[in-house]
DNA sequence: CGCTACTTTGATATTTTTCAATCTTGGTGG
DNA sequence: CCACCAAGATTGAAAAATATCAAAGTAGCG
């Protein structure tokens, strides 16, 4: 079996997480081997979707699981009151679309233009049952997301808006592939409103928290979708779980 | 192979969750076959621990995964400020102790006297890699917990204390094995303080919310650890994600 | 270049937190 | 068996923070 070319490999689905077992680093690492990525490529379809496209809606039959290759996705639920709760933002190497009782539990929508891998749930199930090593990596990935979700619960427990936003920026920086030259630039592809719905704050509070972070010289919002970290130490201190 | 006696079966580890795939019911079901439960019994040790016993601490090497057989456990993190965030309450057929980088990410403590199954992580890994069907059920369980965790995020997003508490009671009722005769009695083995740390409220707010629920004739707290639902319809309405 | 969606800013109202004191309850020992 | 003790729970009043309502300001896109 030939090793896929670099270009092809970048377009194949992949998963990234902090593994269960002790490793040398504390960072997220690629979980899949080239072989496993090829297997997934075989059963899946690559899609390119424009910004704002709804990928699936809550409560519809869940026939596919998705892996993000490029771009950003949000997963949310609209409540009867009209409020929207953003449950997660998904970035490259994230998995989404896990179902409950055969139905999606949230709506997924593209924030930017995205490239996805769409995996039919039946074929994926089959594949996982025949490749325990691959399944183990899926287990690691879902476990990682569970911990992330619990971390977010801690985040939301804070009642100071500026602290929550600081924590959010820190989270986003960790999620993004870290490019050395842009180490202090954190892309925030989502809207302020999305951030508010994720943090459990009002849109206005997020705006005021942004102003406060700038006033204190911690972060500068270079544009709506790019935050530059001016003072990493103070950001870390403010982000630290209080 | 002989089928284990009923008594023995009740003491074996088991997992319960809402499966991925479409089923007839929307309720949690036993995921493991008797055969799989026997396999787990073989590698694990059953433990009985008294109330308040710390099962493991945050940041220590994670050598075991635990399954609750009987009783209740809380998982929490203590923050530098002295605040405590309860990440989850665990009940029979729940799994806990999944690690990150070989370390536990929270502290687990018995709320009541508990019976646990302690599974060595190495032997479990080995077993899962050799039994893809069993691993698939673990994947289902972790996925279920991920969804639960996200549901809780929605819960916490509400800012009305009474609504949060109502939602909490509803959650607890769903988690508990439903006994027909005590359908309206919801055991709350944890302290008010634990509930506050789970809901992201102050202890006092939980107390006031309890008083409000009683005043409105929705719930009666028969003792500190038992809530009786007087008006299920109004509880459901109040619990409904606003 | 102008429209539209998104964001910021201001003033008020609502809610929870905080601080403090009191009350209950379950367990212990005389 | 009762009284006492300590941990947990409740209640009250004041302070702090965010939500809400309203209006004005920006920026990106066609």
Short mmCIF file of C-alpha atoms (C1' of nucleotides) in Angstrom, two decimals:
data_model
loop_
_atom_site.label_atom_id
_atom_site.label_comp_id
_atom_site.label_asym_id
_atom_site.label_seq_id
_atom_site.Cartn_x
_atom_site.Cartn_y
_atom_site.Cartn_z
CA UNK A 1 0.00 0.00 0.00
CA UNK A 2 1.38 3.33 -1.07
CA UNK A 3 1.70 6.16 1.36
CA UNK A 4 -0.61 8.98 0.32
CA UNK A 5 0.97 12.19 -0.86
CA UNK A 6 1.11 15.08 1.57
CA UNK A 7 -1.58 17.03 -0.21
CA UNK A 8 -3.96 14.11 -0.16
CA UNK A 9 -3.20 13.45 3.47
CA UNK A 10 -4.19 16.96 4.44
CA UNK A 11 -7.59 16.42 2.93
CA UNK A 12 -8.25 13.13 4.66
CA UNK A 13 -10.21 13.03 7.90
CA UNK A 14 -8.24 13.11 11.09
CA UNK A 15 -8.82 13.32 14.80
CA UNK A 16 -6.91 15.18 17.44
CA UNK A 17 -7.17 14.91 21.20
CA UNK A 18 -5.23 14.52 24.39
CA UNK A 19 -4.97 10.74 24.80
CA UNK A 20 -5.96 8.79 27.90
CA UNK A 21 -2.58 7.42 28.56
CA UNK A 22 0.44 9.22 29.74
CA UNK A 23 2.46 10.84 27.02
CA UNK A 24 5.42 13.14 26.95
CA UNK A 25 3.41 16.22 26.10
CA UNK A 26 0.20 17.65 27.33
CA UNK A 27 -0.91 18.77 23.91
CA UNK A 28 -3.38 17.41 21.48
CA UNK A 29 -1.93 14.91 19.09
CA UNK A 30 -3.07 13.22 15.94
CA UNK A 31 -4.81 10.02 16.88
CA UNK A 32 -5.08 8.24 13.58
CA UNK A 33 -2.51 6.42 11.52
CA UNK A 34 -2.35 6.99 7.78
CA UNK A 35 -3.84 3.55 7.37
CA UNK A 36 -6.84 4.43 9.52
CA UNK A 37 -7.34 7.72 7.74
CA UNK A 38 -7.43 5.86 4.47
CA UNK A 39 -10.08 3.53 5.78
CA UNK A 40 -12.22 6.51 6.72
CA UNK A 41 -11.60 8.14 3.38
CA UNK A 42 -12.92 5.01 1.74
CA UNK A 43 -16.31 5.09 3.45
CA UNK A 44 -16.73 8.85 3.55
CA UNK A 45 -17.40 11.74 1.25
CA UNK A 46 -15.61 15.04 1.28
CA UNK A 47 -17.86 18.09 1.21
CA UNK A 48 -17.22 21.77 0.80
CA UNK A 49 -19.94 23.96 2.20
CA UNK A 50 -20.36 27.73 2.19
CA UNK A 51 -20.56 29.84 5.30
CA UNK A 52 -23.92 29.76 7.10
CA UNK A 53 -24.97 26.48 5.56
CA UNK A 54 -26.96 24.29 7.95
CA UNK A 55 -25.30 20.88 8.00
CA UNK A 56 -28.08 19.13 9.86
CA UNK A 57 -30.97 20.06 12.10
CA UNK A 58 -31.92 18.94 15.56
CA UNK A 59 -34.27 15.93 15.69
CA UNK A 60 -33.84 14.79 12.13
CA UNK A 61 -32.66 11.21 11.57
CA UNK A 62 -28.92 10.98 12.05
CA UNK A 63 -27.42 9.14 9.13
CA UNK A 64 -23.96 10.63 9.18
CA UNK A 65 -21.11 11.57 11.45
CA UNK A 66 -18.86 14.43 10.38
CA UNK A 67 -15.22 15.27 10.77
CA UNK A 68 -14.02 18.83 10.24
CA UNK A 69 -11.14 19.14 7.81
CA UNK A 70 -11.06 22.89 7.46
CA UNK A 71 -13.10 25.84 8.70
CA UNK A 72 -15.35 26.25 11.71
CA UNK A 73 -18.77 24.92 12.68
CA UNK A 74 -21.14 25.71 15.51
CA UNK A 75 -23.54 23.30 17.18
CA UNK A 76 -26.56 24.84 18.88
CA UNK A 77 -30.08 24.37 20.14
CA UNK A 78 -32.86 26.91 19.92
CA UNK A 79 -35.01 27.04 23.01
CA UNK A 80 -38.74 27.73 23.10
CA UNK A 81 -38.12 31.20 24.50
CA UNK A 82 -36.15 32.13 21.43
CA UNK A 83 -32.84 31.90 23.23
CA UNK A 84 -30.09 29.99 21.51
CA UNK A 85 -27.52 27.91 23.33
CA UNK A 86 -24.32 27.18 21.47
CA UNK A 87 -23.09 23.85 22.74
CA UNK A 88 -19.79 23.73 20.92
CA UNK A 89 -17.59 25.23 18.27
CA UNK A 90 -15.92 22.67 16.04
CA UNK A 91 -12.57 23.10 14.33
CA UNK A 92 -10.32 20.97 12.14
CA UNK A 93 -9.85 17.44 13.48
CA UNK A 94 -13.01 17.62 15.52
CA UNK A 95 -15.82 15.13 15.23
CA UNK A 96 -19.49 15.98 15.39
CA UNK A 97 -22.94 14.62 14.69
CA UNK A 98 -23.09 11.91 17.31
CA UNK A 99 -26.69 10.98 17.72
CA UNK A 100 -29.13 9.91 20.37
CA UNK A 101 -31.72 7.35 19.47
CA UNK A 102 -30.95 7.81 15.82
CA UNK A 103 -31.56 11.56 15.85
CA UNK A 104 -29.30 14.56 16.04
CA UNK A 105 -29.54 16.41 19.32
CA UNK A 106 -28.51 19.81 18.02
CA UNK A 107 -28.30 21.82 14.84
CA UNK A 108 -24.92 22.21 13.15
CA UNK A 109 -24.13 25.19 10.98
CA UNK A 110 -21.04 26.35 9.14
CA UNK A 111 -19.49 29.51 10.54
CA UNK A 112 -17.01 29.91 7.72
CA UNK A 113 -16.63 28.07 4.48
CA UNK A 114 -15.88 24.51 5.60
CA UNK A 115 -14.48 21.28 4.32
CA UNK A 116 -15.97 18.22 5.99
CA UNK A 117 -15.75 14.50 5.84
CA UNK A 118 -19.16 12.92 5.93
CA UNK A 119 -19.20 9.35 7.24
CA UNK A 120 -22.30 7.17 6.92
CA UNK A 121 -23.15 5.96 10.39
CA UNK A 122 -23.82 2.37 9.30
CA UNK A 123 -20.56 1.99 7.46
CA UNK A 124 -18.72 3.70 10.28
CA UNK A 125 -20.25 1.37 12.85
CA UNK A 126 -19.25 -1.56 10.74
CA UNK A 127 -15.73 -0.25 10.37
CA UNK A 128 -15.33 0.45 14.08
CA UNK A 129 -16.49 -3.03 14.99
CA UNK A 130 -13.92 -4.53 12.67
CA UNK A 131 -11.07 -2.24 13.62
CA UNK A 132 -10.80 -2.05 17.40
CA UNK A 133 -7.71 0.13 17.17
CA UNK A 134 -9.61 2.74 15.19
CA UNK A 135 -12.54 2.50 17.51
CA UNK A 136 -10.22 3.06 20.43
CA UNK A 137 -9.20 6.38 18.93
CA UNK A 138 -12.81 7.37 18.51
CA UNK A 139 -13.31 6.49 22.16
CA UNK A 140 -10.35 8.68 23.05
CA UNK A 141 -11.74 11.53 20.99
CA UNK A 142 -15.21 11.41 22.51
CA UNK A 143 -13.70 11.16 25.98
CA UNK A 144 -11.64 14.22 25.24
CA UNK A 145 -14.72 16.13 24.16
CA UNK A 146 -16.47 15.07 27.32
CA UNK A 147 -13.68 16.56 29.39
CA UNK A 148 -13.77 19.71 27.28
CA UNK A 149 -17.45 20.00 27.88
CA UNK A 150 -16.92 19.70 31.61
CA UNK A 151 -14.20 22.29 31.44
CA UNK A 152 -16.68 24.60 29.83
CA UNK A 153 -19.08 23.98 32.68
CA UNK A 154 -16.42 25.30 34.99
CA UNK A 155 -15.94 28.28 32.73
CA UNK A 156 -19.60 29.15 32.80
CA UNK A 157 -19.67 28.91 36.55
CA UNK A 158 -17.72 32.12 36.80
CA UNK A 159 -19.92 35.09 37.14
CA UNK A 160 -17.56 37.77 35.89
CA UNK A 161 -18.05 38.48 32.23
CA UNK A 162 -14.49 39.61 31.58
CA UNK A 163 -13.11 36.44 33.11
CA UNK A 164 -15.40 34.30 31.01
CA UNK A 165 -14.36 36.02 27.85
CA UNK A 166 -10.69 35.73 28.78
CA UNK A 167 -11.21 32.03 29.35
CA UNK A 168 -12.94 31.76 26.02
CA UNK A 169 -10.07 33.38 24.17
CA UNK A 170 -7.66 31.06 25.93
CA UNK A 171 -9.78 28.08 24.92
CA UNK A 172 -9.88 29.20 21.31
CA UNK A 173 -6.15 29.65 21.27
CA UNK A 174 -5.69 26.11 22.52
CA UNK A 175 -8.06 24.74 19.92
CA UNK A 176 -6.44 26.41 17.00
CA UNK A 177 -3.45 24.93 15.28
CA UNK A 178 -0.66 27.02 16.80
CA UNK A 179 1.30 28.87 14.18
CA UNK A 180 4.51 30.29 15.62
CA UNK A 181 4.39 33.60 13.78
CA UNK A 182 0.80 34.24 14.73
CA UNK A 183 1.13 32.90 18.21
CA UNK A 184 -0.62 35.87 19.71
CA UNK A 185 -3.32 36.20 17.12
CA UNK A 186 -6.44 34.29 17.96
CA UNK A 187 -8.98 33.94 15.18
CA UNK A 188 -12.57 34.24 16.37
CA UNK A 189 -14.58 33.29 13.30
CA UNK A 190 -17.88 33.34 15.17
CA UNK A 191 -20.00 36.41 15.87
CA UNK A 192 -20.24 38.19 19.22
CA UNK A 193 -23.70 36.82 19.46
CA UNK A 194 -22.41 33.26 19.04
CA UNK A 195 -19.86 33.89 21.77
CA UNK A 196 -22.60 35.21 24.04
CA UNK A 197 -24.73 32.16 23.39
CA UNK A 198 -21.77 29.94 24.18
CA UNK A 199 -20.75 31.76 27.34
CA UNK A 200 -24.25 32.15 28.71
CA UNK A 201 -24.04 35.92 28.62
CA UNK A 202 -26.01 38.56 26.80
CA UNK A 203 -24.59 39.95 23.60
CA UNK A 204 -24.16 43.31 25.30
CA UNK A 205 -22.20 41.82 28.16
CA UNK A 206 -19.77 40.23 25.74
CA UNK A 207 -19.31 43.55 24.06
CA UNK A 208 -18.67 45.29 27.36
CA UNK A 209 -16.30 42.52 28.43
CA UNK A 210 -14.35 42.98 25.19
CA UNK A 211 -14.06 46.68 25.91
CA UNK A 212 -12.83 45.95 29.41
CA UNK A 213 -10.17 43.53 28.17
CA UNK A 214 -8.95 46.20 25.77
CA UNK A 215 -9.07 48.91 28.41
CA UNK A 216 -6.92 46.78 30.68
CA UNK A 217 -4.41 46.25 27.91
CA UNK A 218 -4.80 42.49 27.86
CA UNK A 219 -6.24 41.93 24.42
CA UNK A 220 -6.70 44.05 21.36
CA UNK A 221 -9.46 43.22 18.93
CA UNK A 222 -7.78 43.94 15.64
CA UNK A 223 -10.96 43.24 13.78
CA UNK A 224 -14.21 41.58 14.65
CA UNK A 225 -12.70 38.21 14.08
CA UNK A 226 -9.15 38.54 15.28
CA UNK A 227 -8.00 39.06 18.85
CA UNK A 228 -4.38 39.93 19.52
CA UNK A 229 -3.06 38.98 22.91
CA UNK A 230 -1.06 41.90 24.26
CA UNK A 231 -0.34 40.57 27.70
CA UNK A 232 -0.31 36.77 27.82
CA UNK A 233 0.55 36.68 31.52
CA UNK A 234 -2.40 38.78 32.56
CA UNK A 235 -4.66 36.89 30.21
CA UNK A 236 -3.56 33.61 31.75
CA UNK A 237 -4.07 34.97 35.22
CA UNK A 238 -7.54 36.21 34.41
CA UNK A 239 -8.39 32.95 32.64
CA UNK A 240 -7.20 30.79 35.48
CA UNK A 241 -10.18 29.10 36.97
CA UNK A 242 -11.15 31.35 39.84
CA UNK B 1 -20.93 -21.27 30.16
CA UNK B 2 -23.50 -21.04 32.88
CA UNK B 3 -25.72 -18.03 33.21
CA UNK B 4 -24.95 -16.22 36.46
CA UNK B 5 -27.57 -16.23 39.16
CA UNK B 6 -29.69 -13.13 39.56
CA UNK B 7 -27.97 -12.07 42.75
CA UNK B 8 -24.56 -12.33 41.18
CA UNK B 9 -25.73 -10.45 38.13
CA UNK B 10 -26.86 -7.53 40.23
CA UNK B 11 -23.40 -7.19 41.64
CA UNK B 12 -21.62 -7.27 38.33
CA UNK B 13 -20.69 -4.03 36.58
CA UNK B 14 -23.16 -2.70 34.05
CA UNK B 15 -23.64 0.34 31.88
CA UNK B 16 -26.79 2.18 31.01
CA UNK B 17 -27.32 4.84 28.36
CA UNK B 18 -29.51 5.93 25.51
CA UNK B 19 -27.96 4.21 22.50
CA UNK B 20 -26.86 5.93 19.30
CA UNK B 21 -29.15 4.03 17.08
CA UNK B 22 -32.85 4.30 16.86
CA UNK B 23 -34.69 2.12 19.32
CA UNK B 24 -38.28 1.74 20.31
CA UNK B 25 -37.95 3.67 23.52
CA UNK B 26 -36.28 6.85 24.50
CA UNK B 27 -35.11 5.54 27.82
CA UNK B 28 -31.79 4.37 29.05
CA UNK B 29 -31.19 0.71 28.54
CA UNK B 30 -28.66 -1.81 29.71
CA UNK B 31 -25.84 -1.85 27.22
CA UNK B 32 -23.94 -4.96 28.22
CA UNK B 33 -24.70 -8.59 27.68
CA UNK B 34 -24.25 -11.05 30.53
CA UNK B 35 -21.20 -12.30 28.73
CA UNK B 36 -19.63 -8.86 28.63
CA UNK B 37 -20.43 -8.23 32.25
CA UNK B 38 -18.67 -11.44 33.13
CA UNK B 39 -15.61 -10.34 31.22
CA UNK B 40 -15.53 -7.13 33.20
CA UNK B 41 -16.06 -9.01 36.44
CA UNK B 42 -13.03 -11.07 35.61
CA UNK B 43 -10.64 -8.13 35.33
CA UNK B 44 -12.19 -5.98 38.02
CA UNK B 45 -12.51 -5.84 41.78
CA UNK B 46 -15.64 -5.05 43.67
CA UNK B 47 -15.24 -2.47 46.42
CA UNK B 48 -17.49 -1.24 49.18
CA UNK B 49 -16.65 2.20 50.44
CA UNK B 50 -18.16 4.28 53.22
CA UNK B 51 -19.75 7.65 52.70
CA UNK B 52 -17.33 10.56 52.23
CA UNK B 53 -14.48 8.33 51.18
CA UNK B 54 -12.30 9.92 48.50
CA UNK B 55 -12.01 7.43 45.65
CA UNK B 56 -9.26 9.26 43.81
CA UNK B 57 -7.82 12.76 43.67
CA UNK B 58 -7.28 15.12 40.80
CA UNK B 59 -3.87 14.88 39.12
CA UNK B 60 -2.82 11.56 40.58
CA UNK B 61 -1.91 8.78 38.13
CA UNK B 62 -5.04 7.18 36.77
CA UNK B 63 -4.68 3.43 37.05
CA UNK B 64 -8.33 2.50 37.25
CA UNK B 65 -11.71 3.16 35.75
CA UNK B 66 -14.75 2.72 37.98
CA UNK B 67 -18.32 1.60 37.45
CA UNK B 68 -20.94 2.40 40.06
CA UNK B 69 -22.93 -0.60 41.21
CA UNK B 70 -24.77 0.97 44.09
CA UNK B 71 -24.83 4.34 45.83
CA UNK B 72 -23.86 7.81 44.66
CA UNK B 73 -20.56 9.52 43.87
CA UNK B 74 -19.63 13.11 43.10
CA UNK B 75 -16.84 14.29 40.85
CA UNK B 76 -15.49 17.76 41.50
CA UNK B 77 -12.61 20.17 41.17
CA UNK B 78 -11.48 22.66 43.76
CA UNK B 79 -10.49 26.00 42.32
CA UNK B 80 -7.75 28.26 43.65
CA UNK B 81 -10.31 30.68 45.05
CA UNK B 82 -11.73 27.95 47.23
CA UNK B 83 -14.78 27.49 45.08
CA UNK B 84 -15.71 23.95 44.25
CA UNK B 85 -17.24 22.92 40.95
CA UNK B 86 -19.12 19.65 40.92
CA UNK B 87 -18.81 18.27 37.43
CA UNK B 88 -21.06 15.28 37.78
CA UNK B 89 -23.02 13.06 40.10
CA UNK B 90 -22.62 9.38 39.37
CA UNK B 91 -25.22 6.71 40.02
CA UNK B 92 -25.53 2.97 39.44
CA UNK B 93 -24.50 1.94 35.92
CA UNK B 94 -22.44 5.05 35.45
CA UNK B 95 -18.79 4.98 34.54
CA UNK B 96 -16.17 7.36 35.90
CA UNK B 97 -12.46 7.89 36.19
CA UNK B 98 -11.59 8.48 32.57
CA UNK B 99 -8.22 10.12 32.48
CA UNK B 100 -6.28 12.66 30.53
CA UNK B 101 -2.64 12.05 29.94
CA UNK B 102 -2.64 9.29 32.50
CA UNK B 103 -4.01 11.46 35.27
CA UNK B 104 -7.43 11.99 36.75
CA UNK B 105 -8.91 15.35 35.94
CA UNK B 106 -11.17 15.61 38.98
CA UNK B 107 -11.58 14.25 42.47
CA UNK B 108 -14.19 11.57 43.08
CA UNK B 109 -15.82 11.14 46.45
CA UNK B 110 -18.54 8.85 47.77
CA UNK B 111 -21.74 10.67 48.72
CA UNK B 112 -23.34 7.62 50.30
CA UNK B 113 -21.98 4.22 51.06
CA UNK B 114 -21.12 2.86 47.62
CA UNK B 115 -20.38 -0.38 45.84
CA UNK B 116 -18.02 0.06 42.92
CA UNK B 117 -16.33 -2.02 40.30
CA UNK B 118 -12.71 -1.07 39.91
CA UNK B 119 -11.22 -1.89 36.51
CA UNK B 120 -7.45 -1.66 35.90
CA UNK B 121 -6.97 0.63 32.93
CA UNK B 122 -4.40 -1.62 31.28
CA UNK B 123 -6.49 -4.74 31.46
CA UNK B 124 -9.55 -2.78 30.35
CA UNK B 125 -7.71 -1.35 27.36
CA UNK B 126 -6.59 -4.82 26.45
CA UNK B 127 -10.09 -6.17 26.79
CA UNK B 128 -11.65 -3.39 24.73
CA UNK B 129 -9.16 -3.90 21.93
CA UNK B 130 -10.02 -7.57 21.81
CA UNK B 131 -13.77 -7.18 22.13
CA UNK B 132 -14.96 -4.50 19.70
CA UNK B 133 -18.57 -5.13 20.67
CA UNK B 134 -17.81 -4.31 24.27
CA UNK B 135 -15.79 -1.31 23.26
CA UNK B 136 -18.70 -0.10 21.18
CA UNK B 137 -20.85 -0.03 24.29
CA UNK B 138 -18.21 1.98 26.11
CA UNK B 139 -18.22 4.38 23.21
CA UNK B 140 -22.00 4.63 23.47
CA UNK B 141 -21.75 5.28 27.18
CA UNK B 142 -19.17 8.03 26.88
CA UNK B 143 -21.11 9.61 24.05
CA UNK B 144 -24.17 9.59 26.22
CA UNK B 145 -22.31 11.32 29.01
CA UNK B 146 -21.05 13.90 26.58
CA UNK B 147 -24.62 14.73 25.60
CA UNK B 148 -25.63 14.83 29.26
CA UNK B 149 -22.83 17.22 29.93
CA UNK B 150 -23.99 19.48 27.12
CA UNK B 151 -27.52 19.31 28.42
CA UNK B 152 -26.22 20.52 31.73
CA UNK B 153 -24.54 23.43 29.98
CA UNK B 154 -27.96 24.43 28.73
CA UNK B 155 -29.32 24.06 32.22
CA UNK B 156 -26.70 26.35 33.66
CA UNK B 157 -27.38 28.94 31.02
CA UNK B 158 -30.67 29.75 32.66
CA UNK B 159 -30.29 32.49 35.12
CA UNK B 160 -33.37 31.83 37.24
CA UNK B 161 -32.47 29.83 40.29
CA UNK B 162 -35.88 28.17 40.68
CA UNK B 163 -35.82 26.99 37.08
CA UNK B 164 -32.35 25.56 37.50
CA UNK B 165 -33.34 23.66 40.59
CA UNK B 166 -36.48 22.36 38.90
CA UNK B 167 -34.34 21.16 36.03
CA UNK B 168 -31.97 19.53 38.47
CA UNK B 169 -34.75 17.61 40.18
CA UNK B 170 -36.03 16.47 36.80
CA UNK B 171 -32.53 15.33 35.88
CA UNK B 172 -32.16 13.39 39.09
CA UNK B 173 -35.51 11.73 38.56
CA UNK B 174 -34.42 10.60 35.12
CA UNK B 175 -31.16 9.25 36.44
CA UNK B 176 -32.63 7.23 39.21
CA UNK B 177 -33.96 3.77 38.64
CA UNK B 178 -37.69 4.47 38.46
CA UNK B 179 -39.61 2.57 41.08
CA UNK B 180 -43.34 2.68 40.36
CA UNK B 181 -44.43 3.12 43.95
CA UNK B 182 -42.03 5.96 44.57
CA UNK B 183 -42.46 7.56 41.22
CA UNK B 184 -42.84 10.98 42.72
CA UNK B 185 -40.13 10.67 45.30
CA UNK B 186 -36.76 11.84 44.11
CA UNK B 187 -33.82 10.96 46.32
CA UNK B 188 -31.24 13.73 46.57
CA UNK B 189 -28.37 12.10 48.42
CA UNK B 190 -26.07 15.09 47.99
CA UNK B 191 -25.98 18.17 50.19
CA UNK B 192 -27.47 21.54 49.27
CA UNK B 193 -23.94 22.75 48.95
CA UNK B 194 -23.16 20.03 46.40
CA UNK B 195 -26.24 21.01 44.43
CA UNK B 196 -25.15 24.64 44.50
CA UNK B 197 -21.68 23.71 43.26
CA UNK B 198 -23.25 21.69 40.47
CA UNK B 199 -25.74 24.34 39.41
CA UNK B 200 -23.34 27.23 39.61
CA UNK B 201 -25.35 28.97 42.30
CA UNK B 202 -24.58 29.95 45.83
CA UNK B 203 -25.74 27.69 48.60
CA UNK B 204 -28.16 30.37 49.73
CA UNK B 205 -29.71 30.68 46.29
CA UNK B 206 -30.40 26.96 46.23
CA UNK B 207 -32.03 27.24 49.60
CA UNK B 208 -34.20 30.11 48.44
CA UNK B 209 -35.08 28.31 45.24
CA UNK B 210 -36.16 25.29 47.28
CA UNK B 211 -38.40 27.52 49.35
CA UNK B 212 -39.89 29.00 46.21
CA UNK B 213 -40.63 25.59 44.71
CA UNK B 214 -42.42 24.63 47.91
CA UNK B 215 -44.29 27.91 48.10
CA UNK B 216 -45.55 27.40 44.57
CA UNK B 217 -46.76 23.91 45.46
CA UNK B 218 -44.54 22.18 42.93
CA UNK B 219 -42.24 20.17 45.15
CA UNK B 220 -42.22 19.30 48.81
CA UNK B 221 -38.91 18.53 50.49
CA UNK B 222 -39.89 15.75 52.80
CA UNK B 223 -36.44 15.67 54.29
CA UNK B 224 -33.10 17.06 53.27
CA UNK B 225 -32.55 14.19 50.94
CA UNK B 226 -35.99 13.44 49.56
CA UNK B 227 -38.04 15.65 47.27
CA UNK B 228 -41.66 14.77 46.57
CA UNK B 229 -43.08 16.04 43.33
CA UNK B 230 -46.53 17.47 44.05
CA UNK B 231 -47.28 18.87 40.63
CA UNK B 232 -45.44 17.05 37.85
CA UNK B 233 -46.99 19.18 35.13
CA UNK B 234 -45.80 22.43 36.60
CA UNK B 235 -42.41 20.95 37.36
CA UNK B 236 -42.08 19.85 33.76
CA UNK B 237 -43.13 23.26 32.53
CA UNK B 238 -40.66 25.01 34.77
CA UNK B 239 -37.92 22.55 33.85
CA UNK B 240 -38.50 22.91 30.14
CA UNK B 241 -35.52 24.64 28.67
CA UNK B 242 -36.53 28.28 28.61
"C1'" DC C 1 -22.10 53.98 -2.48
"C1'" DG C 2 -25.72 52.50 0.21
"C1'" DC C 3 -27.93 48.92 2.47
"C1'" DT C 4 -28.20 45.51 6.06
"C1'" DA C 5 -26.47 42.88 9.64
"C1'" DC C 6 -23.68 43.24 13.39
"C1'" DT C 7 -21.78 45.76 17.26
"C1'" DT C 8 -21.26 49.24 20.66
"C1'" DT C 9 -22.85 52.34 24.22
"C1'" DG C 10 -26.10 54.20 27.80
"C1'" DA C 11 -29.58 53.98 31.54
"C1'" DT C 12 -32.56 51.20 34.30
"C1'" DA C 13 -34.33 46.99 36.41
"C1'" DT C 14 -33.80 42.43 38.01
"C1'" DT C 15 -31.38 38.86 40.18
"C1'" DT C 16 -27.96 36.79 42.52
"C1'" DT C 17 -24.06 37.08 45.61
"C1'" DT C 18 -22.28 38.27 49.82
"C1'" DC C 19 -22.12 38.87 54.73
"C1'" DA C 20 -24.18 37.83 59.01
"C1'" DA C 21 -27.06 35.66 62.22
"C1'" DT C 22 -30.24 32.06 63.40
"C1'" DC C 23 -32.34 27.64 63.02
"C1'" DT C 24 -32.46 22.32 62.26
"C1'" DT C 25 -31.04 17.99 62.27
"C1'" DG C 26 -28.45 13.95 63.03
"C1'" DG C 27 -25.18 11.88 65.87
"C1'" DT C 28 -22.76 11.22 70.38
"C1'" DG C 29 -22.15 10.47 74.93
"C1'" DG C 30 -23.51 11.02 79.59
"C1'" DC D 1 -33.47 8.47 77.18
"C1'" DC D 2 -32.30 12.98 76.95
"C1'" DA D 3 -29.26 16.86 76.27
"C1'" DC D 4 -25.74 18.72 73.80
"C1'" DC D 5 -22.80 19.65 69.83
"C1'" DA D 6 -21.43 20.50 65.21
"C1'" DA D 7 -22.38 20.46 60.44
"C1'" DG D 8 -25.61 21.74 57.36
"C1'" DA D 9 -29.51 24.67 56.06
"C1'" DT D 10 -32.39 28.72 56.22
"C1'" DT D 11 -33.52 33.59 56.39
"C1'" DG D 12 -32.65 38.67 56.09
"C1'" DA D 13 -30.64 42.98 54.29
"C1'" DA D 14 -27.39 45.31 51.43
"C1'" DA D 15 -24.17 45.26 47.49
"C1'" DA D 16 -22.64 43.90 42.96
"C1'" DA D 17 -23.29 42.28 38.47
"C1'" DT D 18 -25.68 41.14 34.47
"C1'" DA D 19 -30.02 41.40 31.69
"C1'" DT D 20 -32.98 44.24 29.38
"C1'" DC D 21 -34.60 48.03 26.68
"C1'" DA D 22 -33.40 51.64 23.57
"C1'" DA D 23 -30.67 54.14 20.30
"C1'" DA D 24 -26.69 55.09 17.69
"C1'" DG D 25 -22.55 53.62 15.42
"C1'" DT D 26 -19.60 50.34 12.02
"C1'" DA D 27 -18.31 47.40 8.71
"C1'" DG D 28 -18.72 44.29 5.07
"C1'" DC D 29 -21.00 43.11 0.73
"C1'" DG D 30 -23.28 43.62 -3.39
#
